[in-house]
Amino acid sequence: MARYRIVHTGQPPGAPFTEERRALAEAGVDAEIVSYGKCATPARVIEAARDADVVVIGSEPFPAEVVAALPKARALIRYGVGFDTIDVDAATAHGVLVCTIPAPDFCADELSSHVMAFLLACARKLVPLDRAVRAGVWREGATRAMTLAAGGVAGETLGVVGLGNLGRATARKALALGFNVIAFDPYVEKEATAALGVEPVSLADLLRRSDYVSIHAPLNRETYHLIDAAALAQMKPTAYLINTARGPLVDEAALVEALRSGTIAGAGLDTFEAGEPLPEDSPLLDLDNVLLTPHSAAFSYRSMPTLQRRVGEEAVKVLRCVRPASVVNPAVLERPNRLTWGM
Ligand SMILES: NC(=O)c1ccc[n+]([C@@H]2O[C@H](COP(=O)([O-])OP(=O)(O)OC[C@H]3O[C@@H](n4cnc5c(N)ncnc54)[C@H](O)[C@@H]3O)[C@@H](O)[C@H]2O)c1
């Protein structure tokens, strides 16, 4: 039996964990990594992870009762950036580290390219034009009107909500395409924003001025439904909303209504409030003016193995009591209570 047990709460039984295992083996850490299928409920997470020294997680639920039921866990390591499924306060109270893998380490290029793909597809009306050609329509009627309504993007305004790693990567690509980029982020200094060639603005100004709004803020109590009916009403009727962050940042029912009524022109969505996978009865599926992708903006043949390897490397650090690279609750390191962190 291995000295340490790492449990993945979101993978099928027998998943290969090739990159994670390689990182552990190269570091000479005697740890097994196991999985029992996707744990969709707190009870299933507890069942799978109660003996774990480290839990590595996708989007499974970690409310307070789960954290309290993991007596050995030193750390919860999230495959990715967002940690909105974890009760961080409970983890801190129990001395459990919450770690993430920052976007520059694995997906900043992929996700910002995904946003550019949404922007350009919307600007050039790619999806309806593709459908029209397949239906045998060639620059006639509605297709002709669409073609003439299609824009270039130079000089158009992109509003970035949340100017962290992914907001910045998106802004950089948009600037290269000739967009005028404005941003709202209450936690980034105006000077730092301006230094990127981006104009710092209020959320109200961003919504009023943008031809495209791209969301890159974390999901938390403060940002839940940041884009609600009132926010959508402030946008231009020709504007598009892009959400690759987290579904509940947008009031999805209000968005459906705005898309139906022409309050805004369209949307590109990678993340959803109604649930993931998107439920079969989601009204979004019946709308022509929305582009949908399955929470795939960060994925590529390059980013996934990189992410898996980084999770393995962070598990090595945790098991060796070395400070991981991205700790959400560093207070745990300052007043250790499960083990002595050697940093
Ligand atoms: N679709 C995907 O596959 C995918 C992949 C990675 C990350 N994400 C999501 O993208 C989000 C952003 O990732 P990141 O790496 O840029 O994170 P980050 O922490 O580097 O940046 C988040 C930024 O949002 C800002 N912010 C916080 N509250 C805000 C508010 N109320 N209004 C505006 N801005 C606010 C922060 O100040 C910070 O600058 C993550 O939280 C995650 O939910 C999605």
XYZ file of C-alpha atoms and ligand atoms in Angstrom:
387
model
C 0.000 0.000 0.000
C 1.266 3.463 -0.880
C 2.139 5.875 1.918
C -0.296 8.557 0.733
C -3.722 8.403 -0.849
C -4.883 10.973 -3.392
C -8.551 10.798 -4.395
C -10.000 12.374 -7.537
C -13.723 13.009 -7.002
C -14.644 13.628 -10.635
C -13.130 10.882 -12.787
C -14.372 7.401 -13.728
C -13.006 4.414 -11.819
C -9.651 3.346 -13.226
C -8.873 6.687 -14.913
C -5.199 6.619 -16.011
C -3.932 9.831 -14.318
C -0.860 9.552 -16.532
C 0.499 13.056 -16.022
C -0.308 13.224 -12.316
C 1.354 9.843 -11.686
C 4.403 10.896 -13.688
C 4.812 14.021 -11.538
C 4.536 11.964 -8.338
C 6.963 9.307 -9.589
C 9.544 11.848 -10.782
C 9.478 13.463 -7.360
C 9.823 10.068 -5.675
C 6.597 10.492 -3.699
C 4.956 7.218 -2.711
C 1.310 8.050 -3.390
C -1.571 6.273 -5.096
C -4.210 8.222 -6.978
C -7.664 6.723 -7.269
C -11.153 7.610 -8.486
C -14.615 6.126 -8.088
C -16.678 7.993 -10.681
C -18.056 11.509 -10.673
C -19.258 12.408 -7.161
C -22.209 14.677 -7.892
C -23.540 14.882 -4.316
C -21.881 15.766 -0.994
C -22.587 12.241 0.298
C -20.757 10.677 -2.661
C -17.798 13.031 -2.199
C -17.516 12.045 1.469
C -17.762 8.355 0.635
C -15.007 8.621 -1.960
C -12.621 10.981 -0.161
C -12.907 10.267 3.575
C -9.494 8.519 3.685
C -7.699 10.902 1.329
C -4.520 12.767 2.235
C -5.134 15.031 -0.752
C -8.337 15.478 -2.749
C -8.068 16.583 -6.378
C -11.300 17.939 -7.758
C -13.155 19.072 -10.839
C -16.544 20.706 -10.250
C -17.787 18.449 -7.433
C -19.516 19.996 -4.371
C -17.404 20.733 -1.254
C -19.782 22.467 1.188
C -18.914 22.744 4.890
C -20.290 19.286 5.775
C -18.001 17.641 3.216
C -14.901 19.498 4.376
C -15.709 18.557 7.980
C -15.957 14.881 7.002
C -12.447 14.613 5.525
C -10.313 14.096 8.656
C -7.013 13.396 6.878
C -7.219 15.830 3.967
C -4.331 18.296 3.854
C -5.494 20.010 0.688
C -8.188 20.287 -1.946
C -6.493 20.893 -5.273
C -8.788 22.223 -7.980
C -8.127 21.328 -11.632
C -8.316 24.945 -12.803
C -8.932 28.458 -11.594
C -12.446 28.785 -10.132
C -13.106 27.469 -6.600
C -16.788 28.377 -6.310
C -17.869 24.801 -5.460
C -15.720 24.819 -2.299
C -16.663 26.344 1.071
C -13.304 28.039 1.587
C -14.173 29.379 5.056
C -14.944 25.841 6.227
C -11.710 24.559 4.700
C -9.747 27.286 6.496
C -11.490 26.505 9.779
C -10.533 22.833 9.429
C -6.944 23.610 8.393
C -7.406 22.316 4.838
C -5.559 24.145 2.075
C -7.489 25.097 -1.048
C -5.201 25.280 -4.082
C -5.844 26.189 -7.705
C -3.854 26.109 -10.928
C -3.621 29.669 -12.257
C -4.665 30.237 -15.868
C -1.238 31.332 -17.211
C 0.000 27.852 -16.269
C -2.390 26.096 -18.636
C -5.282 27.833 -20.410
C -4.854 31.576 -20.904
C -4.137 31.142 -24.618
C -6.978 28.667 -25.151
C -9.650 30.616 -23.296
C -8.744 33.996 -24.783
C -8.742 32.380 -28.247
C -12.188 30.947 -27.478
C -13.415 34.451 -26.649
C -11.923 35.769 -29.903
C -13.698 32.948 -31.777
C -17.020 33.981 -30.188
C -16.363 37.658 -30.985
C -15.410 37.057 -34.604
C -18.204 34.533 -35.203
C -20.718 37.079 -33.877
C -19.207 39.972 -35.822
C -19.112 38.044 -39.101
C -22.460 36.251 -38.466
C -20.698 32.965 -39.169
C -23.243 30.581 -37.689
C -26.416 31.891 -39.408
C -24.530 32.352 -42.684
C -23.225 28.782 -42.497
C -26.767 27.526 -41.854
C -28.092 29.576 -44.782
C -25.529 28.221 -47.250
C -26.327 24.656 -46.157
C -30.033 25.433 -46.739
C -29.252 26.549 -50.307
C -29.590 30.296 -49.653
C -26.940 32.526 -51.258
C -26.961 36.262 -50.495
C -30.738 36.554 -50.745
C -33.408 37.894 -48.410
C -32.477 37.577 -44.742
C -29.002 36.289 -45.618
C -28.266 39.407 -47.642
C -29.416 41.595 -44.763
C -27.189 39.586 -42.399
C -24.203 39.937 -44.710
C -24.651 43.675 -44.888
C -25.093 43.888 -41.103
C -21.847 41.991 -40.433
C -19.110 44.201 -39.051
C -15.358 44.268 -38.933
C -14.046 44.618 -35.427
C -11.438 47.374 -35.687
C -12.614 50.348 -33.677
C -15.408 48.380 -31.981
C -15.426 48.396 -28.195
C -14.853 45.301 -26.074
C -15.752 45.614 -22.405
C -13.864 43.203 -20.137
C -15.457 42.493 -16.734
C -12.676 41.218 -14.462
C -9.130 42.091 -15.489
C -7.233 39.153 -13.967
C -5.210 36.582 -15.860
C -7.915 35.676 -18.375
C -9.344 39.181 -18.737
C -5.842 40.442 -19.537
C -5.115 37.641 -22.013
C -8.405 38.456 -23.726
C -7.689 42.194 -23.728
C -4.257 41.645 -25.288
C -5.673 39.626 -28.199
C -8.549 42.068 -28.701
C -6.141 45.022 -28.819
C -4.120 43.190 -31.480
C -7.305 42.828 -33.566
C -7.919 46.576 -33.364
C -10.610 46.605 -30.682
C -10.882 49.521 -28.332
C -10.764 47.750 -24.943
C -12.360 49.066 -21.751
C -12.516 47.194 -18.435
C -14.301 47.106 -15.108
C -12.440 45.549 -12.180
C -12.876 47.108 -8.731
C -9.718 45.397 -7.453
C -7.248 46.507 -10.123
C -5.607 49.934 -9.941
C -6.651 52.327 -12.716
C -2.962 52.921 -13.531
C -2.341 49.182 -13.972
C -5.338 48.950 -16.299
C -4.219 51.943 -18.347
C -0.693 50.486 -18.604
C -2.206 47.582 -20.549
C -3.673 49.985 -23.108
C -7.107 49.405 -21.566
C -9.400 52.177 -20.311
C -10.676 51.642 -16.744
C -14.415 52.369 -16.492
C -17.381 51.757 -14.191
C -19.631 48.771 -14.856
C -22.448 51.089 -15.984
C -20.157 52.821 -18.506
C -18.834 49.483 -19.731
C -22.345 48.150 -20.358
C -23.450 51.350 -22.097
C -20.403 51.687 -24.368
C -19.458 48.116 -25.298
C -20.211 46.369 -28.601
C -19.098 43.163 -26.875
C -18.986 42.399 -23.154
C -16.756 39.518 -22.019
C -16.996 38.271 -18.425
C -13.863 37.123 -16.552
C -14.737 37.682 -12.881
C -14.864 34.854 -10.331
C -18.210 33.561 -9.084
C -18.815 34.510 -5.459
C -21.459 36.195 -3.304
C -20.510 39.589 -4.722
C -20.657 38.611 -8.401
C -23.716 36.317 -8.393
C -26.074 37.730 -11.094
C -23.686 40.629 -11.738
C -25.310 40.724 -15.162
C -29.037 40.807 -14.423
C -32.042 42.211 -16.303
C -31.127 45.777 -15.314
C -27.539 45.333 -16.552
C -28.685 43.780 -19.835
C -31.068 46.707 -20.338
C -28.088 49.081 -20.229
C -26.356 47.307 -23.132
C -26.694 48.374 -26.784
C -29.319 46.457 -28.793
C -26.489 45.606 -31.221
C -24.191 44.274 -28.471
C -23.151 40.703 -27.658
C -22.499 39.134 -24.249
C -19.725 36.536 -23.937
C -19.537 34.412 -20.765
C -16.656 31.984 -20.353
C -16.376 32.533 -16.567
C -19.215 30.911 -14.587
C -22.926 30.610 -15.462
C -24.434 32.223 -12.342
C -22.573 35.497 -12.978
C -25.410 36.052 -15.460
C -29.122 35.824 -14.629
C -29.808 33.237 -17.326
C -33.607 33.728 -17.342
C -33.080 37.462 -17.848
C -30.557 36.750 -20.597
C -33.008 34.479 -22.442
C -35.607 37.244 -22.267
C -33.076 39.837 -23.505
C -32.087 37.571 -26.413
C -35.735 36.933 -27.325
C -36.837 40.541 -27.102
C -33.844 42.069 -28.905
C -32.579 43.919 -25.818
C -29.156 42.674 -26.960
C -28.137 41.155 -30.312
C -26.734 37.835 -29.133
C -24.474 35.885 -26.827
C -21.614 33.409 -26.767
C -21.781 31.109 -23.749
C -19.373 28.474 -22.473
C -20.782 28.307 -18.928
C -24.381 28.006 -17.756
C -26.510 28.764 -14.729
C -29.203 26.144 -15.357
C -26.642 23.366 -14.993
C -23.829 21.664 -16.838
C -24.468 19.712 -19.025
C -27.053 22.246 -20.219
C -30.507 20.734 -19.503
C -32.382 19.476 -22.574
C -35.247 21.878 -21.902
C -33.020 24.965 -21.711
C -34.643 27.776 -23.732
C -31.136 28.757 -24.883
C -31.172 25.715 -27.182
C -34.060 27.208 -29.197
C -32.457 30.607 -29.766
C -30.669 31.357 -33.054
C -28.736 34.331 -31.701
C -26.647 32.438 -29.158
C -23.515 30.358 -29.642
C -23.100 27.534 -27.120
C -20.012 25.532 -26.155
C -19.804 22.834 -23.439
C -17.556 24.521 -20.839
C -14.687 23.799 -23.206
C -12.966 27.192 -23.495
C -9.916 26.062 -21.513
C -9.420 22.694 -23.198
C -6.869 21.802 -25.843
C -4.514 18.948 -26.646
C -1.878 21.023 -24.861
C -3.712 22.526 -21.898
C -5.173 19.332 -20.423
C -1.924 17.352 -19.978
C -0.301 20.532 -18.662
C -3.096 21.008 -16.132
C -2.921 17.364 -15.034
C 0.822 17.576 -14.597
C 0.522 20.796 -12.582
C -2.024 19.145 -10.261
C 0.434 16.270 -9.743
C 3.226 18.754 -8.956
C 1.047 20.621 -6.469
C 0.118 17.328 -4.758
C 3.846 16.590 -4.412
C 4.349 19.947 -2.690
C 1.437 19.402 -0.313
C 2.662 15.925 0.636
C 6.139 17.342 1.265
C 4.761 20.282 3.269
C 6.083 22.773 0.740
C 3.956 25.808 -0.073
C 1.919 25.219 -3.263
C 2.039 27.868 -6.012
C -1.535 29.157 -5.735
C -3.166 28.982 -2.324
C -6.655 30.435 -1.896
C -6.596 30.367 1.929
C -2.998 31.112 3.043
C -4.241 31.593 6.618
C -3.974 27.791 6.911
C -0.214 28.089 6.402
C 0.105 30.795 9.015
C -1.545 28.809 11.813
C -0.972 25.166 10.926
C -3.153 22.679 12.745
C -3.041 19.446 10.742
C 0.661 19.306 10.068
C 3.640 21.576 10.092
C 4.053 23.306 6.785
C 7.758 23.497 6.007
C 7.954 26.869 4.367
N -14.632 28.355 -19.136
C -13.563 27.805 -18.595
O -13.192 26.706 -18.967
C -12.774 28.550 -17.547
C -11.405 28.258 -17.385
C -10.670 28.958 -16.427
C -11.301 29.910 -15.646
N -12.645 30.165 -15.814
C -13.307 31.197 -14.995
O -12.699 32.439 -15.265
C -12.616 33.183 -14.050
C -11.480 34.177 -14.175
O -10.237 33.474 -14.254
P -8.851 34.239 -14.070
O -7.794 33.225 -14.220
O -8.807 35.460 -14.927
O -8.992 34.676 -12.541
P -8.191 35.824 -11.803
O -8.368 35.570 -10.374
O -6.824 35.953 -12.363
O -9.002 37.169 -12.211
C -10.291 37.460 -11.775
C -10.412 38.984 -11.774
O -11.776 39.301 -11.466
C -11.735 40.472 -10.653
N -12.981 40.649 -9.914
C -13.304 40.176 -8.679
N -14.542 40.602 -8.350
C -14.978 41.363 -9.376
C -16.174 42.091 -9.613
N -17.159 42.154 -8.702
N -16.306 42.754 -10.785
C -15.322 42.724 -11.713
N -14.157 42.070 -11.528
C -13.992 41.390 -10.389
C -10.524 40.275 -9.758
O -10.104 41.510 -9.216
C -9.541 39.672 -10.717
O -8.743 40.675 -11.324
C -12.396 32.106 -12.977
O -12.851 32.511 -11.707
C -13.189 30.934 -13.502
O -14.471 30.961 -12.932
C -13.384 29.504 -16.740
